Amino acid sequence: MSNPSIKQVTVVGAGSMGHQIAMLAALGGFNTYLQDINEASLDKAHTTLQSIMSKWVQKGKITEEEKQAAFHRLSFTPSLEEAAIEADFVIEAVVEKLDVKREVFAQIDDLAPPHAVVATNSSTIVSSLIADATNRSDRVCNMHFFYPPLVMDCVEVVQGEHTSSETLRTAMELCRAIHRTPVQLDKEISGFIANRILFAIQKEAMYLYENGYADYTDIDTITKKALSHPLGPFELMDLSGIDVGYYVMQQHFAETGNPEDKPSETMVQKMKAGELGRKTGKGFYVYDEAGKVKR
């Protein structure tokens, strides 16, 4: 059921996270805009979502009528003004770079109605580093979905010192309205909860690999077989996108100044080679067109 105080949800950024978040909002009954300055990204998002939703219909997760109704509520546009001008809730899902996010937030602030909440889907950057780019700091928060949003149920909702209780409550209610489980963080910390735990695992896995203790495939096998993780750390880096992890570590290093927080040499090499994981067909593993590992 939709939150009556929210009629329109806008998602800025049609990448791997944004297009699925927008679909969740449309499925939840909200009039939804998905905005991206790259029209090719919007076309790809539309095609991808049509494919995913058709599979949902085939599996009986939704009806054909529910699918069509959701797409009727979902609009794709390259115009931020069109997307934001009547928005009640905006979710930013652009690249994990602080300067880019601050610029986008300033633009949204100029265009969106004064009452609109603006949340960042950043996986590591706290909203206090972004909020002062707007004139609505009290209506800014983190709302971190996990990849892929149409599958993963949890959302970390983070209240910075600038975030009002009303904003936090609205974000929590929106999560429930789109059938996701929100978990409230009462204060900010870079990386939040899940990623801080995950980064610790990935950092140690990379150390073991780069120092020759075991091959990355064997580290993944041990993690899955001995620790019962559904994916090994290198498989997960490929799934999330090596570029995403790279930018996250760059931002973390910028905040801490600790050389140990820099992206690993392996990640740097893969960035230079364009080997970003499943989305490019090669990361640590090589993938076929269906996203399956080639044996």
CSV table of C-alpha atoms in Angstrom, one decimal:
chain,number,residue,atom,x,y,z
A,1,MET,CA,0.0,0.0,0.0
A,2,SER,CA,1.3,3.4,-0.9
A,3,ASN,CA,2.2,6.0,1.7
A,4,PRO,CA,-0.6,8.7,1.3
A,5,SER,CA,2.0,11.5,1.8
A,6,ILE,CA,4.0,10.3,-1.2
A,7,LYS,CA,2.4,10.4,-4.6
A,8,GLN,CA,5.5,10.5,-6.8
A,9,VAL,CA,8.9,8.8,-6.4
A,10,THR,CA,11.8,9.9,-8.5
A,11,VAL,CA,15.0,7.8,-9.0
A,12,VAL,CA,18.0,9.6,-10.4
A,13,GLY,CA,20.4,7.3,-12.2
A,14,ALA,CA,19.3,4.3,-14.3
A,15,GLY,CA,22.3,2.1,-13.6
A,16,SER,CA,22.4,-1.3,-12.0
A,17,MET,CA,20.7,-0.1,-8.8
A,18,GLY,CA,18.5,2.8,-10.0
A,19,HIS,CA,16.4,1.0,-12.5
A,20,GLN,CA,15.4,-1.7,-10.1
A,21,ILE,CA,14.7,0.7,-7.3
A,22,ALA,CA,12.4,2.6,-9.7
A,23,MET,CA,10.6,-0.7,-10.5
A,24,LEU,CA,10.1,-1.4,-6.8
A,25,ALA,CA,8.4,2.0,-6.4
A,26,ALA,CA,6.2,1.4,-9.4
A,27,LEU,CA,5.2,-2.1,-8.2
A,28,GLY,CA,4.5,-0.5,-4.8
A,29,GLY,CA,1.8,1.7,-6.4
A,30,PHE,CA,3.7,5.0,-6.8
A,31,ASN,CA,3.9,7.1,-9.9
A,32,THR,CA,7.6,6.8,-10.6
A,33,TYR,CA,10.1,8.6,-12.7
A,34,LEU,CA,13.4,7.1,-13.6
A,35,GLN,CA,15.9,9.8,-14.8
A,36,ASP,CA,19.3,9.5,-16.4
A,37,ILE,CA,21.1,12.0,-18.7
A,38,ASN,CA,22.1,9.0,-20.9
A,39,GLU,CA,19.2,8.0,-23.0
A,40,ALA,CA,20.9,4.7,-23.9
A,41,SER,CA,21.0,3.8,-20.2
A,42,LEU,CA,17.2,4.5,-20.0
A,43,ASP,CA,16.6,2.3,-23.1
A,44,LYS,CA,18.7,-0.5,-21.5
A,45,ALA,CA,16.8,-0.1,-18.2
A,46,HIS,CA,13.5,-0.4,-19.9
A,47,THR,CA,14.5,-3.5,-21.8
A,48,THR,CA,16.0,-5.1,-18.8
A,49,LEU,CA,13.0,-4.4,-16.6
A,50,GLN,CA,10.6,-5.7,-19.2
A,51,SER,CA,12.6,-9.0,-19.3
A,52,ILE,CA,12.7,-9.3,-15.5
A,53,MET,CA,9.0,-8.6,-15.1
A,54,SER,CA,8.1,-11.0,-17.8
A,55,LYS,CA,10.0,-13.7,-16.0
A,56,TRP,CA,8.1,-12.7,-12.8
A,57,VAL,CA,4.8,-13.2,-14.6
A,58,GLN,CA,5.9,-16.6,-15.9
A,59,LYS,CA,6.9,-17.7,-12.4
A,60,GLY,CA,3.6,-16.4,-10.9
A,61,LYS,CA,5.2,-13.8,-8.7
A,62,ILE,CA,2.9,-11.1,-10.3
A,63,THR,CA,0.1,-11.1,-12.9
A,64,GLU,CA,0.3,-9.7,-16.4
A,65,GLU,CA,-2.1,-7.1,-15.3
A,66,GLU,CA,0.1,-6.1,-12.3
A,67,LYS,CA,3.1,-5.9,-14.6
A,68,GLN,CA,1.3,-3.7,-17.1
A,69,ALA,CA,0.0,-1.4,-14.3
A,70,ALA,CA,3.5,-1.0,-12.9
A,71,PHE,CA,4.9,0.0,-16.2
A,72,HIS,CA,2.0,2.4,-16.7
A,73,ARG,CA,3.1,4.1,-13.5
A,74,LEU,CA,6.8,4.2,-14.5
A,75,SER,CA,8.1,7.0,-16.7
A,76,PHE,CA,11.6,7.2,-18.3
A,77,THR,CA,13.1,10.6,-18.9
A,78,PRO,CA,16.5,12.3,-19.5
A,79,SER,CA,15.1,15.5,-18.0
A,80,LEU,CA,15.8,16.0,-14.3
A,81,GLU,CA,13.4,18.9,-14.3
A,82,GLU,CA,10.6,16.7,-15.5
A,83,ALA,CA,11.4,14.0,-13.1
A,84,ALA,CA,11.9,16.2,-10.0
A,85,ILE,CA,9.4,19.1,-10.4
A,86,GLU,CA,6.5,17.2,-8.7
A,87,ALA,CA,8.5,14.6,-6.7
A,88,ASP,CA,7.6,13.9,-3.1
A,89,PHE,CA,10.6,11.6,-2.6
A,90,VAL,CA,13.8,11.5,-4.6
A,91,ILE,CA,16.3,8.6,-4.5
A,92,GLU,CA,19.8,9.4,-5.9
A,93,ALA,CA,21.5,6.4,-7.4
A,94,VAL,CA,24.4,7.8,-9.5
A,95,VAL,CA,28.1,6.8,-9.5
A,96,GLU,CA,29.8,6.4,-6.1
A,97,LYS,CA,31.7,9.7,-6.3
A,98,LEU,CA,31.1,12.4,-3.7
A,99,ASP,CA,31.6,15.4,-6.0
A,100,VAL,CA,29.1,14.0,-8.5
A,101,LYS,CA,26.5,13.2,-5.8
A,102,ARG,CA,26.9,16.8,-4.4
A,103,GLU,CA,26.3,18.3,-7.8
A,104,VAL,CA,23.2,16.1,-8.4
A,105,PHE,CA,21.8,16.9,-5.0
A,106,ALA,CA,22.2,20.7,-5.6
A,107,GLN,CA,20.4,20.3,-8.9
A,108,ILE,CA,17.6,18.3,-7.3
A,109,ASP,CA,17.3,20.9,-4.5
A,110,ASP,CA,16.7,23.6,-7.1
A,111,LEU,CA,14.0,21.6,-8.9
A,112,ALA,CA,12.1,19.5,-6.4
A,113,PRO,CA,9.3,20.9,-4.2
A,114,PRO,CA,10.4,22.2,-0.8
A,115,HIS,CA,8.6,19.3,1.0
A,116,ALA,CA,10.4,16.6,-1.0
A,117,VAL,CA,12.8,14.2,0.8
A,118,VAL,CA,16.0,13.5,-1.0
A,119,ALA,CA,17.8,10.2,-0.1
A,120,THR,CA,21.1,8.8,-1.4
A,121,ASN,CA,21.4,5.2,-2.2
A,122,SER,CA,25.2,5.4,-1.6
A,123,SER,CA,26.7,2.2,-0.3
A,124,THR,CA,29.3,4.0,1.8
A,125,ILE,CA,29.1,7.8,1.7
A,126,VAL,CA,27.2,9.3,4.6
A,127,SER,CA,24.6,11.9,3.8
A,128,SER,CA,26.1,14.6,6.0
A,129,LEU,CA,28.8,14.9,3.3
A,130,ILE,CA,26.1,15.7,0.8
A,131,ALA,CA,23.3,17.4,2.7
A,132,ASP,CA,24.9,20.9,2.8
A,133,ALA,CA,24.8,21.0,-1.0
A,134,THR,CA,21.0,21.6,-0.5
A,135,ASN,CA,18.8,24.0,1.4
A,136,ARG,CA,16.9,21.1,3.0
A,137,SER,CA,19.4,19.2,5.1
A,138,ASP,CA,16.7,18.1,7.5
A,139,ARG,CA,15.1,16.2,4.6
A,140,VAL,CA,18.2,14.4,3.5
A,141,CYS,CA,19.2,10.8,4.6
A,142,ASN,CA,20.8,7.6,3.4
A,143,MET,CA,18.6,4.9,2.0
A,144,HIS,CA,20.9,2.1,1.0
A,145,PHE,CA,19.4,-0.7,-1.0
A,146,PHE,CA,21.4,-3.9,-1.7
A,147,TYR,CA,22.2,-5.3,-5.1
A,148,PRO,CA,20.0,-6.5,-6.8
A,149,PRO,CA,17.2,-4.4,-5.3
A,150,LEU,CA,14.4,-6.5,-6.9
A,151,VAL,CA,15.8,-9.5,-5.0
A,152,MET,CA,17.4,-8.2,-1.8
A,153,ASP,CA,15.0,-7.4,0.9
A,154,CYS,CA,17.0,-5.2,3.3
A,155,VAL,CA,17.4,-1.4,3.2
A,156,GLU,CA,19.7,0.5,5.6
A,157,VAL,CA,18.1,3.8,6.5
A,158,VAL,CA,20.6,6.1,8.2
A,159,GLN,CA,19.7,9.2,10.3
A,160,GLY,CA,22.5,11.8,10.3
A,161,GLU,CA,22.5,14.5,12.9
A,162,HIS,CA,20.9,16.8,10.2
A,163,THR,CA,18.1,14.4,9.4
A,164,SER,CA,14.7,15.1,11.0
A,165,SER,CA,12.7,12.3,12.7
A,166,GLU,CA,9.9,13.0,10.2
A,167,THR,CA,12.3,12.4,7.3
A,168,LEU,CA,13.5,9.1,8.8
A,169,ARG,CA,10.0,8.0,9.4
A,170,THR,CA,8.9,8.8,5.9
A,171,ALA,CA,11.9,6.8,4.5
A,172,MET,CA,11.1,3.8,6.7
A,173,GLU,CA,7.4,3.9,5.6
A,174,LEU,CA,8.4,4.1,1.9
A,175,CYS,CA,10.6,1.0,2.3
A,176,ARG,CA,7.7,-0.9,3.8
A,177,ALA,CA,5.3,0.4,1.1
A,178,ILE,CA,7.6,-1.1,-1.6
A,179,HIS,CA,7.8,-4.4,0.3
A,180,ARG,CA,11.3,-4.0,1.6
A,181,THR,CA,12.5,-4.4,5.2
A,182,PRO,CA,14.1,-1.1,6.5
A,183,VAL,CA,16.7,-1.2,9.2
A,184,GLN,CA,17.3,2.0,11.1
A,185,LEU,CA,20.8,3.2,11.9
A,186,ASP,CA,20.7,5.8,14.6
A,187,LYS,CA,24.0,7.5,13.6
A,188,GLU,CA,26.3,7.7,10.7
A,189,ILE,CA,29.4,5.6,9.9
A,190,SER,CA,31.1,5.3,6.5
A,191,GLY,CA,30.0,2.0,4.9
A,192,PHE,CA,27.1,1.5,7.4
A,193,ILE,CA,26.7,-2.0,8.8
A,194,ALA,CA,26.6,-4.7,6.0
A,195,ASN,CA,29.4,-3.2,3.9
A,196,ARG,CA,31.7,-2.7,6.8
A,197,ILE,CA,31.5,-6.3,7.6
A,198,LEU,CA,31.7,-7.3,3.9
A,199,PHE,CA,34.7,-5.0,3.2
A,200,ALA,CA,36.6,-6.6,6.1
A,201,ILE,CA,36.0,-10.0,4.5
A,202,GLN,CA,36.9,-8.8,1.0
A,203,LYS,CA,40.0,-7.0,2.2
A,204,GLU,CA,41.3,-10.1,3.9
A,205,ALA,CA,40.5,-12.3,0.9
A,206,MET,CA,42.4,-9.9,-1.4
A,207,TYR,CA,45.4,-9.9,0.9
A,208,LEU,CA,45.5,-13.7,0.9
A,209,TYR,CA,45.2,-13.9,-2.9
A,210,GLU,CA,47.7,-11.2,-3.6
A,211,ASN,CA,50.3,-12.7,-1.2
A,212,GLY,CA,50.0,-16.1,-2.8
A,213,TYR,CA,48.3,-18.1,0.0
A,214,ALA,CA,45.6,-19.4,-2.3
A,215,ASP,CA,44.0,-18.8,-5.7
A,216,TYR,CA,40.9,-16.6,-5.7
A,217,THR,CA,38.8,-19.6,-6.8
A,218,ASP,CA,39.9,-21.6,-3.8
A,219,ILE,CA,39.3,-18.7,-1.5
A,220,ASP,CA,35.7,-18.5,-2.9
A,221,THR,CA,35.3,-22.2,-2.4
A,222,ILE,CA,36.4,-22.2,1.2
A,223,THR,CA,34.2,-19.2,2.0
A,224,LYS,CA,31.2,-21.0,0.6
A,225,LYS,CA,31.9,-24.5,1.8
A,226,ALA,CA,33.3,-23.7,5.2
A,227,LEU,CA,31.4,-20.5,6.1
A,228,SER,CA,28.2,-21.2,4.2
A,229,HIS,CA,28.3,-17.9,2.3
A,230,PRO,CA,26.1,-18.0,-0.8
A,231,LEU,CA,28.9,-16.4,-2.8
A,232,GLY,CA,32.6,-16.1,-2.3
A,233,PRO,CA,34.2,-12.6,-1.9
A,234,PHE,CA,35.6,-12.6,-5.5
A,235,GLU,CA,32.3,-13.8,-6.9
A,236,LEU,CA,30.5,-11.0,-5.0
A,237,MET,CA,33.0,-8.4,-6.2
A,238,ASP,CA,32.2,-9.5,-9.8
A,239,LEU,CA,28.5,-9.4,-9.1
A,240,SER,CA,28.5,-5.9,-7.5
A,241,GLY,CA,30.9,-4.5,-10.0
A,242,ILE,CA,34.7,-4.1,-9.4
A,243,ASP,CA,34.3,-0.4,-10.3
A,244,VAL,CA,31.8,0.1,-7.5
A,245,GLY,CA,34.2,-1.4,-5.0
A,246,TYR,CA,37.1,0.6,-6.4
A,247,TYR,CA,35.2,3.9,-6.0
A,248,VAL,CA,34.0,3.0,-2.6
A,249,MET,CA,37.6,2.3,-1.4
A,250,GLN,CA,38.8,5.5,-3.0
A,251,GLN,CA,36.2,7.5,-1.1
A,252,HIS,CA,37.0,5.6,2.1
A,253,PHE,CA,40.7,6.4,1.7
A,254,ALA,CA,39.9,10.1,1.1
A,255,GLU,CA,38.1,10.1,4.4
A,256,THR,CA,40.6,8.2,6.5
A,257,GLY,CA,44.0,8.9,4.8
A,258,ASN,CA,45.0,5.4,5.7
A,259,PRO,CA,47.0,3.8,2.9
A,260,GLU,CA,45.5,0.4,3.9
A,261,ASP,CA,42.1,1.7,2.7
A,262,LYS,CA,43.3,2.3,-0.9
A,263,PRO,CA,42.0,0.0,-3.7
A,264,SER,CA,44.2,-3.0,-4.0
A,265,GLU,CA,46.7,-3.3,-6.9
A,266,THR,CA,44.5,-6.1,-8.4
A,267,MET,CA,41.5,-3.8,-8.4
A,268,VAL,CA,43.5,-1.0,-10.0
A,269,GLN,CA,44.7,-3.4,-12.7
A,270,LYS,CA,41.2,-4.6,-13.4
A,271,MET,CA,39.9,-1.1,-13.6
A,272,LYS,CA,42.5,-0.2,-16.2
A,273,ALA,CA,41.7,-3.3,-18.2
A,274,GLY,CA,37.9,-2.6,-18.0
A,275,GLU,CA,37.4,-6.0,-16.3
A,276,LEU,CA,34.6,-4.9,-14.1
A,277,GLY,CA,32.8,-8.2,-13.4
A,278,ARG,CA,29.6,-9.7,-14.8
A,279,LYS,CA,28.5,-6.5,-16.5
A,280,THR,CA,31.5,-6.5,-18.8
A,281,GLY,CA,31.8,-10.3,-19.2
A,282,LYS,CA,35.0,-10.5,-17.2
A,283,GLY,CA,36.2,-9.7,-13.8
A,284,PHE,CA,37.9,-12.3,-11.7
A,285,TYR,CA,35.8,-14.8,-13.6
A,286,VAL,CA,34.8,-14.9,-17.3
A,287,TYR,CA,31.0,-14.9,-18.0
A,288,ASP,CA,28.8,-15.9,-20.9
A,289,GLU,CA,26.0,-13.7,-22.2
A,290,ALA,CA,23.6,-15.2,-19.6
A,291,GLY,CA,25.9,-14.1,-16.8
A,292,LYS,CA,27.1,-17.6,-16.1
A,293,VAL,CA,30.7,-18.4,-15.3
A,294,LYS,CA,32.4,-20.1,-18.3
A,295,ARG,CA,34.1,-23.3,-17.2
